[in-house]
GROMACS .gro file of C-alpha atoms in nm:
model
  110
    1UNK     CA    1   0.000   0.000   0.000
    2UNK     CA    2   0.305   0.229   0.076
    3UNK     CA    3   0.312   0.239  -0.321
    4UNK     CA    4  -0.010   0.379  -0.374
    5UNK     CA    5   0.061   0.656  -0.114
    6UNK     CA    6   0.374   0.732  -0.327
    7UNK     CA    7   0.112   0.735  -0.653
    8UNK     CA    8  -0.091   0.991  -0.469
    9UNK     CA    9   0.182   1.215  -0.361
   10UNK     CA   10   0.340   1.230  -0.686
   11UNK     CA   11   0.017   1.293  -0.819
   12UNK     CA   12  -0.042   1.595  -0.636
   13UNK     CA   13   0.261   1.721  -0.755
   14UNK     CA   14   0.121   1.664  -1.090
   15UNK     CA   15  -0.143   1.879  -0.942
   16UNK     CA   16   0.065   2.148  -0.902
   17UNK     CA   17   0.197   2.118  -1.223
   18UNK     CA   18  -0.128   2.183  -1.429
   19UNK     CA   19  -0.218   2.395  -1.196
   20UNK     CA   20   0.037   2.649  -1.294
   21UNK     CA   21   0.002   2.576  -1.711
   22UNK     CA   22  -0.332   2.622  -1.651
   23UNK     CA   23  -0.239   3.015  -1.518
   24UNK     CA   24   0.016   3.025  -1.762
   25UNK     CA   25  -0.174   2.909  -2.063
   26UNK     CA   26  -0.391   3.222  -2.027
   27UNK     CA   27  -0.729   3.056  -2.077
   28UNK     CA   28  -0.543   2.786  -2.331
   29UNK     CA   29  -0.471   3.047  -2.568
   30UNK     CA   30  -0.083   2.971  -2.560
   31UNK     CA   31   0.017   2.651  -2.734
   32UNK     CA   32   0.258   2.519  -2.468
   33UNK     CA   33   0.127   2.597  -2.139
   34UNK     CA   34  -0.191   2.433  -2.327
   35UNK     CA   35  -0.049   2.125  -2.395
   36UNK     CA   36   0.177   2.088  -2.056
   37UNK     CA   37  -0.143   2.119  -1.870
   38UNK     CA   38  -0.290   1.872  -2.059
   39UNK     CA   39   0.000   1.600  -1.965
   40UNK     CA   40  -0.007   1.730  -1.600
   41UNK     CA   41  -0.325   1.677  -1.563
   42UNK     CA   42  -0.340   1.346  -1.752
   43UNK     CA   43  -0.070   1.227  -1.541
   44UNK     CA   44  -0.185   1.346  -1.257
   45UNK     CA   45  -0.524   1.197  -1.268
   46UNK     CA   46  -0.429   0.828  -1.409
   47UNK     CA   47  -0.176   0.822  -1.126
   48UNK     CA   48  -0.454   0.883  -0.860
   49UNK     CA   49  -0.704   0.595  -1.071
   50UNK     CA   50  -0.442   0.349  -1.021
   51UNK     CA   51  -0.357   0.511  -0.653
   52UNK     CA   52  -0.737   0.448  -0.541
   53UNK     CA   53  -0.713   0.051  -0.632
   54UNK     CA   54  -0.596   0.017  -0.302
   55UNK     CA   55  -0.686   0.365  -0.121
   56UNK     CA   56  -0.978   0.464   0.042
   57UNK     CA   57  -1.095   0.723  -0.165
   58UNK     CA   58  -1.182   1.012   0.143
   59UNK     CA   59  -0.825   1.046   0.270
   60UNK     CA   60  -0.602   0.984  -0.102
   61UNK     CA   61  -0.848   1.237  -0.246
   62UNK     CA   62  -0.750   1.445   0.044
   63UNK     CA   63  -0.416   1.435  -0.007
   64UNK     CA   64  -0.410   1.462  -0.372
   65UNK     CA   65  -0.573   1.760  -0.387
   66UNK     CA   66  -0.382   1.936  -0.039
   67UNK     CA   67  -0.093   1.865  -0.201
   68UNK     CA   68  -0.183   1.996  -0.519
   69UNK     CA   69  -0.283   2.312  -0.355
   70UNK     CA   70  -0.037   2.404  -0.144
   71UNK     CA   71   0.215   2.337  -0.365
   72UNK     CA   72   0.029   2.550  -0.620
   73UNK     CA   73   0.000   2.836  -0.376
   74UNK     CA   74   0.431   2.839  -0.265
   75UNK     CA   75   0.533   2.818  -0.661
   76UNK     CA   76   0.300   3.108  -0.686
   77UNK     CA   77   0.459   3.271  -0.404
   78UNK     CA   78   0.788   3.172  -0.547
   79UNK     CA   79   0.789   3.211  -0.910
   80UNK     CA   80   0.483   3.408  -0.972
   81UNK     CA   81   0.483   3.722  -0.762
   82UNK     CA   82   0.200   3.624  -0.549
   83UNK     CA   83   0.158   3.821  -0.182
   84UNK     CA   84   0.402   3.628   0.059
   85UNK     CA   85   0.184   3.703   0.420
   86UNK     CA   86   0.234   3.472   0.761
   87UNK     CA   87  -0.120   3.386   0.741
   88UNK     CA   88  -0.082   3.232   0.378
   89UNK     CA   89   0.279   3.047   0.503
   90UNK     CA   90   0.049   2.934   0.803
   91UNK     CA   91  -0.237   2.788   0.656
   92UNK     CA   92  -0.031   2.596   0.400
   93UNK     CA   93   0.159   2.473   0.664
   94UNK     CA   94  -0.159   2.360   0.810
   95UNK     CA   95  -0.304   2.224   0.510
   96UNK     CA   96   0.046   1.997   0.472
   97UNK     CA   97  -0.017   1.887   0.851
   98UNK     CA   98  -0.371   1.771   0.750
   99UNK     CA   99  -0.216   1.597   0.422
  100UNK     CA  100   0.001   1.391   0.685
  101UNK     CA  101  -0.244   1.330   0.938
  102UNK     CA  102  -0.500   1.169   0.677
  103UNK     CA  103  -0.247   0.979   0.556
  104UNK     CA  104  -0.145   0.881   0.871
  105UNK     CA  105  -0.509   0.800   0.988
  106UNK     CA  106  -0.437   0.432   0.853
  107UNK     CA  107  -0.696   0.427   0.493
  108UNK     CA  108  -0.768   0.064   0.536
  109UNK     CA  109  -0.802   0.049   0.092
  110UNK     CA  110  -0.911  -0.235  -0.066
   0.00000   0.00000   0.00000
């Protein structure tokens, strides 16, 4: 099962990655950002199907998408010029706690 977990964390750094072509396609008016979205999010997706084989589909889902966001919202903060504030550092600290607790919770799967 340790695999799947793997699956869904990589997964939600898929996430991340059409996350960001999405913003940088502008609307999927530019080619590339178009198409590197669309392989993200392929990716991204098929690795959570074969991920929730074995998950419970609650806590991956979770997970997937925590992931996804937070590490959305620090590449914005990074790369992007997006406000930097304590409360936004906070809560994605506290969205990447939650991430670990429900995976820690013990998803029985399949």
């Amino acid at each position: 099962m340790a695999w799947a977990w793997l699956l869904v964390v990589v997964a939600g750094l898929l996430e991340t990655g059409f996350a960001v072509c999405l913003k940088l396609s502008h609307g999927l008016t530019r080619l590339f950002p178009t198409l590197a979205f669309a392989a993200f999010a392929l990716a991204s997706f098929g690795l959570l199907t074969l991920a929730l084989r074995k998950l419970d589909v609650g806590p991956a889902y979770a997970v997937w998408t925590g992931l996804g966001a937070a590490g959305t919202a620090v590449y914005g903060m990074v790369f992007l010029g997006d406000v930097v504030s304590t409360l936004k550092i906070l809560s994605i600290t506290l969205v990447i706690v939650g991430v670990v607790g429900l995976q820690l919770s013990g998803s029985g799967g399949r």
